[in-house]
Coordinates of C-alpha atoms in Angstrom, one line a residue:
M1 CA -12.8 -16.1 28.0
T2 CA -10.2 -13.3 28.4
Q3 CA -11.6 -9.8 28.8
L4 CA -9.6 -6.7 27.9
T5 CA -10.4 -3.0 27.9
T6 CA -8.7 -0.3 25.8
Q7 CA -9.3 3.1 24.4
C8 CA -8.6 2.1 20.8
C9 CA -8.7 -1.4 19.3
I10 CA -7.0 -1.6 15.9
V11 CA -7.9 -4.6 13.8
G12 CA -5.0 -5.4 11.4
G13 CA -1.3 -5.1 11.9
G14 CA -0.4 -3.7 8.4
P15 CA 1.2 -0.3 7.7
A16 CA -1.9 1.7 8.5
G17 CA -2.7 -0.2 11.7
L18 CA 0.8 0.0 13.1
V19 CA 1.4 3.6 12.2
L20 CA -1.9 4.5 13.8
G21 CA -1.1 2.4 16.9
T22 CA 2.4 3.9 17.2
I23 CA 1.3 7.6 17.0
L24 CA -1.7 7.0 19.4
A25 CA 0.4 5.2 21.9
R26 CA 3.0 8.0 21.7
G27 CA 0.2 10.4 22.5
G28 CA -0.8 8.5 25.6
V29 CA -3.7 6.6 24.2
D30 CA -4.2 3.0 25.4
V31 CA -4.0 0.9 22.2
I32 CA -4.5 -2.8 21.3
V33 CA -3.6 -4.0 17.8
L34 CA -4.8 -7.3 16.6
E35 CA -2.9 -9.2 13.9
K36 CA -4.2 -12.6 12.9
H37 CA -0.9 -14.0 11.6
A38 CA 2.0 -15.2 13.8
D39 CA 4.5 -12.9 12.0
F40 CA 4.6 -10.3 9.2
L41 CA 6.4 -12.6 6.7
R42 CA 4.1 -12.4 3.7
D43 CA 5.4 -12.4 0.1
F44 CA 4.2 -10.1 -2.6
R45 CA 3.2 -7.3 -0.3
G46 CA 4.0 -3.7 -1.3
D47 CA 7.5 -2.8 -0.4
T48 CA 7.5 0.9 -1.2
I49 CA 8.1 3.6 1.3
H50 CA 7.3 6.9 -0.3
P51 CA 8.9 10.3 0.5
S52 CA 5.8 11.6 2.3
T53 CA 5.9 8.5 4.6
L54 CA 9.6 9.0 5.2
Q55 CA 8.8 12.6 6.1
A56 CA 6.3 11.3 8.7
M57 CA 8.9 8.9 10.1
D58 CA 11.3 11.8 10.4
E59 CA 8.7 13.8 12.3
L60 CA 8.4 10.9 14.7
G61 CA 12.2 10.8 15.0
F62 CA 12.4 7.3 13.3
A63 CA 13.7 8.0 9.8
D64 CA 17.4 7.7 10.4
E65 CA 17.1 4.4 12.2
L66 CA 14.5 3.1 9.7
L67 CA 16.9 3.8 6.8
Q68 CA 19.6 1.8 8.5
L69 CA 17.6 -1.3 7.6
P70 CA 18.5 -2.9 4.2
H71 CA 16.7 -1.1 1.4
E72 CA 17.2 0.2 -2.1
K73 CA 16.6 3.8 -3.1
A74 CA 14.9 4.7 -6.4
H75 CA 15.4 8.3 -7.4
Q76 CA 13.8 7.7 -10.8
M77 CA 11.2 5.5 -12.4
R78 CA 11.8 4.4 -16.0
G79 CA 9.8 2.6 -18.5
I80 CA 10.5 0.9 -21.9
V81 CA 7.6 1.7 -24.2
N82 CA 7.6 -0.1 -27.6
G83 CA 11.4 -0.5 -27.3
E84 CA 12.1 3.1 -26.3
S85 CA 13.5 3.9 -22.8
L86 CA 11.7 6.8 -21.1
L87 CA 11.9 8.6 -17.8
M88 CA 8.5 8.3 -16.2
A89 CA 9.1 10.1 -12.9
D90 CA 12.1 11.9 -11.3
F91 CA 11.9 12.1 -7.5
S92 CA 15.2 13.9 -7.1
H93 CA 13.6 17.2 -7.9
L94 CA 11.0 16.9 -5.1
N95 CA 11.2 19.5 -2.3
T96 CA 11.6 17.0 0.5
P97 CA 14.5 15.7 2.7
F98 CA 13.9 12.2 1.1
P99 CA 13.7 12.7 -2.7
F100 CA 13.5 8.9 -3.4
I101 CA 11.3 5.9 -2.9
A102 CA 12.8 3.4 -0.5
F103 CA 12.2 -0.3 -1.4
M104 CA 12.2 -2.3 1.8
P105 CA 10.5 -5.6 2.5
Q106 CA 7.3 -4.8 4.2
W107 CA 7.9 -7.2 7.1
D108 CA 11.0 -5.2 8.0
L109 CA 8.9 -2.0 8.1
L110 CA 6.2 -3.7 10.2
N111 CA 8.7 -5.3 12.6
F112 CA 10.4 -1.9 13.0
L113 CA 7.1 -0.1 13.8
A114 CA 6.0 -2.9 16.2
R115 CA 9.3 -2.5 18.1
K116 CA 8.9 1.3 18.2
A117 CA 5.3 1.1 19.4
G118 CA 6.2 -1.7 21.9
A119 CA 8.4 0.8 23.8
Y120 CA 5.2 2.5 25.0
P121 CA 3.7 0.8 28.0
N122 CA 0.2 1.6 26.8
F123 CA 0.6 -0.3 23.5
R124 CA -0.2 -4.0 23.1
L125 CA 0.2 -6.0 19.9
L126 CA -1.7 -9.4 20.0
M127 CA -0.3 -11.7 17.3
R128 CA -2.2 -14.8 16.1
T129 CA -5.4 -13.0 17.2
Q130 CA -8.2 -12.7 14.7
A131 CA -11.2 -10.3 15.2
Q132 CA -14.3 -12.3 14.5
A133 CA -17.3 -10.1 15.5
L134 CA -18.1 -6.6 16.5
I135 CA -19.7 -6.1 19.9
R136 CA -22.7 -3.8 19.9
E137 CA -24.6 -1.9 22.6
G138 CA -27.7 -0.5 20.9
D139 CA -26.5 1.3 17.8
K140 CA -22.9 1.7 19.0
I141 CA -20.0 -0.6 18.4
V142 CA -18.1 -1.0 21.7
G143 CA -15.3 -3.5 20.8
V144 CA -14.6 -6.9 19.2
E145 CA -14.7 -10.5 19.9
A146 CA -11.5 -12.3 18.8
A147 CA -10.0 -15.7 18.8
S148 CA -6.4 -16.7 19.6
P149 CA -4.6 -20.0 20.3
E150 CA -5.0 -19.3 24.0
G151 CA -8.7 -19.0 23.7
D152 CA -11.4 -16.4 22.9
I153 CA -10.9 -12.8 23.8
T154 CA -13.4 -10.0 24.4
I155 CA -11.9 -6.5 23.8
R156 CA -14.1 -3.6 24.8
A157 CA -12.9 -0.3 23.3
D158 CA -14.0 3.3 23.0
L159 CA -13.1 3.1 19.3
T160 CA -12.5 0.2 17.0
V161 CA -10.5 1.0 13.8
A162 CA -10.7 -1.4 10.9
C163 CA -7.4 -1.7 9.1
D164 CA -8.0 -5.2 7.9
G165 CA -7.6 -4.7 4.2
R166 CA -9.7 -4.6 1.1
D167 CA -11.7 -7.7 2.1
S168 CA -12.3 -6.2 5.6
H169 CA -14.3 -8.5 7.8
M170 CA -15.0 -5.7 10.2
R171 CA -16.4 -3.6 7.4
S172 CA -18.7 -6.5 6.4
Q173 CA -19.7 -7.0 10.1
A174 CA -20.8 -3.3 10.2
S175 CA -22.8 -3.7 6.9
L176 CA -20.7 -1.0 5.2
Q177 CA -20.8 -1.6 1.4
P178 CA -18.2 0.0 -0.9
I179 CA -18.9 1.6 -4.3
V180 CA -17.0 -0.5 -6.9
L181 CA -15.2 1.6 -9.5
G182 CA -13.7 -1.4 -11.2
A183 CA -10.5 -2.4 -12.8
P184 CA -9.7 -4.0 -16.3
M185 CA -6.7 -6.0 -15.1
D186 CA -5.2 -8.3 -12.5
V187 CA -1.5 -8.8 -11.8
L188 CA 0.6 -12.0 -11.7
W189 CA 3.4 -11.8 -9.2
F190 CA 6.5 -13.9 -9.2
K191 CA 10.3 -13.7 -8.5
L192 CA 13.3 -13.8 -10.8
S193 CA 16.9 -13.7 -9.6
R194 CA 18.7 -10.3 -9.8
R195 CA 22.2 -9.7 -11.0
D196 CA 24.5 -6.7 -10.3
S197 CA 24.6 -6.0 -14.0
D198 CA 20.8 -5.5 -14.1
G199 CA 20.9 -2.2 -12.3
S200 CA 18.7 -1.3 -9.4
E201 CA 15.9 1.0 -10.6
P202 CA 12.3 -0.3 -10.9
M203 CA 11.3 -0.7 -14.5
G204 CA 8.1 -1.0 -16.4
R205 CA 8.0 -2.5 -19.9
F206 CA 5.0 -1.8 -22.2
D207 CA 5.0 -3.6 -25.6
A208 CA 2.4 -5.1 -27.9
G209 CA -0.4 -5.4 -25.4
R210 CA 1.9 -6.7 -22.6
I211 CA 2.9 -4.9 -19.4
F212 CA 5.8 -6.2 -17.3
I213 CA 7.1 -4.6 -14.1
T214 CA 10.2 -5.3 -12.1
I215 CA 10.9 -4.1 -8.5
N216 CA 14.3 -4.5 -6.8
R217 CA 14.2 -6.7 -3.7
N218 CA 18.0 -7.0 -3.3
D219 CA 18.9 -10.5 -4.5
V220 CA 15.6 -10.9 -6.5
W221 CA 13.3 -9.0 -8.7
Q222 CA 9.7 -8.9 -7.7
C223 CA 8.0 -9.1 -11.0
G224 CA 4.5 -8.2 -12.0
Y225 CA 2.8 -9.2 -15.3
V226 CA -0.4 -7.5 -16.0
I227 CA -3.3 -9.6 -17.5
A228 CA -6.9 -8.9 -18.4
K229 CA -9.3 -9.1 -15.5
G230 CA -10.4 -12.6 -14.8
S231 CA -8.1 -14.3 -17.4
F232 CA -5.9 -16.1 -14.9
G233 CA -7.9 -19.3 -15.0
Q234 CA -7.5 -19.6 -18.8
L235 CA -3.8 -18.9 -18.5
Q236 CA -3.4 -21.7 -16.0
Q237 CA -4.9 -24.2 -18.5
R238 CA -1.8 -23.6 -20.7
P239 CA 1.7 -24.8 -19.8
V240 CA 3.8 -22.4 -17.7
S241 CA 6.3 -22.3 -20.5
D242 CA 3.9 -20.0 -22.4
L243 CA 4.3 -17.4 -19.6
Q244 CA 8.1 -18.0 -19.6
Q245 CA 8.2 -17.3 -23.4
T246 CA 6.1 -14.1 -23.0
I247 CA 8.4 -12.7 -20.3
A248 CA 11.4 -13.6 -22.4
E249 CA 10.0 -11.7 -25.4
I250 CA 9.0 -8.6 -23.6
A251 CA 12.1 -8.5 -21.4
P252 CA 15.0 -10.2 -23.3
P253 CA 17.5 -9.6 -20.4
F254 CA 15.5 -12.1 -18.3
A255 CA 15.3 -14.8 -21.0
D256 CA 17.8 -17.1 -19.4
R257 CA 16.1 -16.7 -16.0
V258 CA 12.5 -17.5 -16.9
P259 CA 12.9 -21.2 -16.1
E260 CA 12.9 -20.1 -12.5
I261 CA 9.1 -19.9 -12.9
A262 CA 9.0 -23.7 -12.6
S263 CA 5.2 -24.1 -12.3
W264 CA 2.1 -22.1 -11.8
D265 CA 2.7 -22.6 -8.1
D266 CA 5.4 -20.0 -8.4
V267 CA 2.9 -17.4 -9.6
K268 CA 0.6 -15.5 -7.3
L269 CA -2.5 -13.7 -8.4
L270 CA -3.2 -10.1 -7.2
T271 CA -6.9 -9.4 -7.9
V272 CA -7.0 -5.7 -8.6
A273 CA -10.0 -3.8 -7.1
V274 CA -10.8 -0.1 -6.9
D275 CA -13.5 0.8 -4.6
R276 CA -14.4 3.1 -1.7
L277 CA -17.0 3.4 1.1
P278 CA -19.6 6.2 0.8
V279 CA -19.4 6.3 4.7
W280 CA -16.3 5.2 6.5
H281 CA -17.7 5.0 10.0
K282 CA -20.5 4.0 12.4
P283 CA -20.7 5.0 16.1
G284 CA -17.6 3.4 17.7
L285 CA -16.1 2.2 14.4
L286 CA -13.9 3.8 11.8
C287 CA -12.5 2.2 8.6
I288 CA -9.2 3.5 7.1
G289 CA -6.7 2.3 4.4
D290 CA -7.8 -0.5 2.1
A291 CA -10.8 -1.2 4.4
A292 CA -12.2 2.2 3.4
H293 CA -10.8 2.4 -0.2
A294 CA -9.1 -0.2 -2.2
M295 CA -6.5 1.3 -4.6
S296 CA -5.2 0.2 -8.0
P297 CA -1.5 -0.9 -7.9
I298 CA -0.8 1.9 -10.4
G299 CA 2.0 3.9 -8.9
G300 CA 2.3 1.6 -5.9
I301 CA 0.6 4.3 -3.8
G302 CA -2.0 2.3 -1.8
I303 CA 0.4 1.9 1.2
N304 CA 1.1 5.6 1.2
L305 CA -2.6 6.4 1.1
A306 CA -3.2 4.0 4.0
I307 CA -0.4 5.5 6.1
Q308 CA -1.7 9.0 5.4
D309 CA -5.1 8.0 6.6
A310 CA -3.5 6.7 9.8
I311 CA -1.6 9.9 10.4
A312 CA -4.7 12.0 9.9
T313 CA -6.7 9.7 12.2
A314 CA -4.1 10.1 15.0
N315 CA -3.9 13.8 14.5
L316 CA -7.7 14.3 14.8
L317 CA -8.5 11.7 17.4
A318 CA -5.6 11.2 19.8
L319 CA -6.6 13.9 22.4
K320 CA -10.2 12.9 22.2
L321 CA -9.4 9.2 22.7
R322 CA -7.2 10.0 25.6
D323 CA -10.0 12.0 27.2
G324 CA -12.7 9.4 26.3
A325 CA -14.6 12.0 24.3
V326 CA -14.7 10.6 20.7
Q327 CA -18.0 11.3 19.0
D328 CA -19.4 10.1 15.6
S329 CA -18.8 13.7 14.3
D330 CA -15.1 13.2 15.0
L331 CA -15.0 10.1 12.9
A332 CA -16.8 12.0 10.1
A333 CA -14.0 14.6 10.4
V334 CA -11.5 11.9 9.5
Q335 CA -13.4 10.9 6.4
K336 CA -13.8 14.5 5.4
R337 CA -10.1 15.1 5.8
R338 CA -9.1 12.0 3.7
E339 CA -11.9 11.5 1.3
W340 CA -10.9 14.2 -1.2
P341 CA -7.3 12.9 -1.6
V342 CA -8.7 9.4 -2.1
R343 CA -11.2 10.5 -4.7
V344 CA -8.6 12.5 -6.7
T345 CA -6.1 9.6 -6.5
Q346 CA -8.7 7.0 -7.6
W347 CA -9.9 9.3 -10.4
V348 CA -6.3 9.4 -11.8
Q349 CA -5.8 5.7 -11.4
V350 CA -9.1 4.8 -13.0
T351 CA -8.4 7.2 -15.9
I352 CA -5.0 5.5 -16.5
Q353 CA -6.7 2.1 -16.2
N354 CA -9.4 3.0 -18.8
R355 CA -7.4 5.1 -21.2
I356 CA -3.9 3.5 -21.1
I357 CA -3.9 0.0 -19.4
A358 CA -7.1 -1.4 -21.0
P359 CA -6.3 -0.3 -24.5
A360 CA -2.7 -1.4 -24.1
L361 CA -3.8 -4.9 -23.0
G362 CA -5.6 -5.3 -26.3
S363 CA -3.2 -3.5 -28.6
K364 CA -0.9 -4.6 -31.3
P365 CA 2.7 -3.5 -31.8
S366 CA 2.8 0.2 -32.5
G367 CA 5.3 2.9 -33.4
R368 CA 6.9 5.4 -31.1
P369 CA 5.5 6.1 -27.6
P370 CA 3.1 9.0 -27.2
W371 CA 4.5 12.5 -27.4
L372 CA 3.7 13.2 -23.8
L373 CA 5.7 10.3 -22.5
R374 CA 8.6 10.9 -24.8
H375 CA 9.0 14.5 -23.5
L376 CA 8.4 14.1 -19.7
H377 CA 12.1 14.4 -19.0
Q378 CA 12.5 17.5 -21.1
I379 CA 9.6 19.6 -19.7
P380 CA 10.1 20.2 -15.9
V381 CA 6.4 20.9 -15.2
L382 CA 5.4 17.6 -16.8
R383 CA 8.4 15.7 -15.2
N384 CA 7.4 16.9 -11.7
L385 CA 3.8 15.9 -11.9
P386 CA 4.1 12.1 -11.8
A387 CA 6.9 12.3 -9.3
R388 CA 4.8 14.4 -6.9
F389 CA 1.7 12.3 -7.5
V390 CA 3.5 9.0 -6.7
G391 CA 6.1 10.2 -4.2
I392 CA 4.1 12.8 -2.2
G393 CA 0.5 12.2 -3.0
V394 CA -2.5 14.4 -2.8
R395 CA -2.7 16.4 0.5
P396 CA 0.2 14.7 2.4
E397 CA -0.3 14.5 6.1
H398 CA 2.2 15.6 8.8
V399 CA 2.4 14.3 12.3
T400 CA 0.9 17.0 14.5
A401 CA -0.4 14.8 17.3
K402 CA 1.8 15.5 20.3
A403 CA 3.6 13.0 22.4
A404 CA 2.2 12.5 25.9
S405 CA 5.3 14.0 27.3
E406 CA 4.6 17.2 25.4
G407 CA 1.1 17.5 27.0

């Protein structure tokens, strides 16, 4: 059995894990990140990089290089509600150097971060390495046991950070149970080819109890079709042509492309969950991102929340980790810093779910869209609210943890 020692072991090589690992390593902390897969190539992951995340990349000196990678910029988000085109959010008015959402395959972002972090000699990324159990000494967690193709690994760490997603194994190992806030919907993800004549902006279509979303991924559209919670099994009992017909009806420009959904194998189910931990930590262990709070896909802001968690964690803990002085009260300080933004964001998401999404899924064709939606583009105060909520978020974090070279 291989035995390793580090100051911080991060379980999960997603956006939160790699942002945290990068900032900590930059600050002189010895870091090991565990990623169970052999690469980052997973389909139907969130591809949004929000203005507040781009600001953080700029603070690290990475933004210009990151934006040289292939991506699409969305300065606005539009929707078609009962046949009427509406401006839902306009990011161009945000007071930020990056007044847009960048759509970039998540694997490109993760590979970029892994390369940047890998430049620090105190950063190690172990691919194909899955954390299996927490190591305890008394009431304190002192690392993890992991498995890799080369054999079992014991990693002893001053702090273990669970960034392993909404079904976090580390969270379960620590007997941390989330409060379930619930969601009335799930989402079916699939791809349709994209043409230059389609335009490039993301689009949401809401009509007659059906919600269809398209996100630009260069040569294809990543498409999301919202369904009632738990109804996918029933849909699969019907021919896939029923789904094709539904998409053609709600989005006529795609009618000649729906045969690209050749079978139900081309459709992936995203089970929507909204929950949060009452307590994010135990001695020696901290949960952040989806491991601490699963977000609704509304607004595509889950990634941004996870990255903001990572930045706050690095800001608060980097020096203490470097000095070997992290206490449980320091972990509580991370939760205190981030819990309010999470609660506010989830309150907005759950309100939208319950008051807009759930009724819409059961509605019949109606008249014009609500007055508020129709006038978002005419009233600056209203126009700026959804743009700021989606693009910047509640209490955005800035990188204040110093690089080791800065002392």
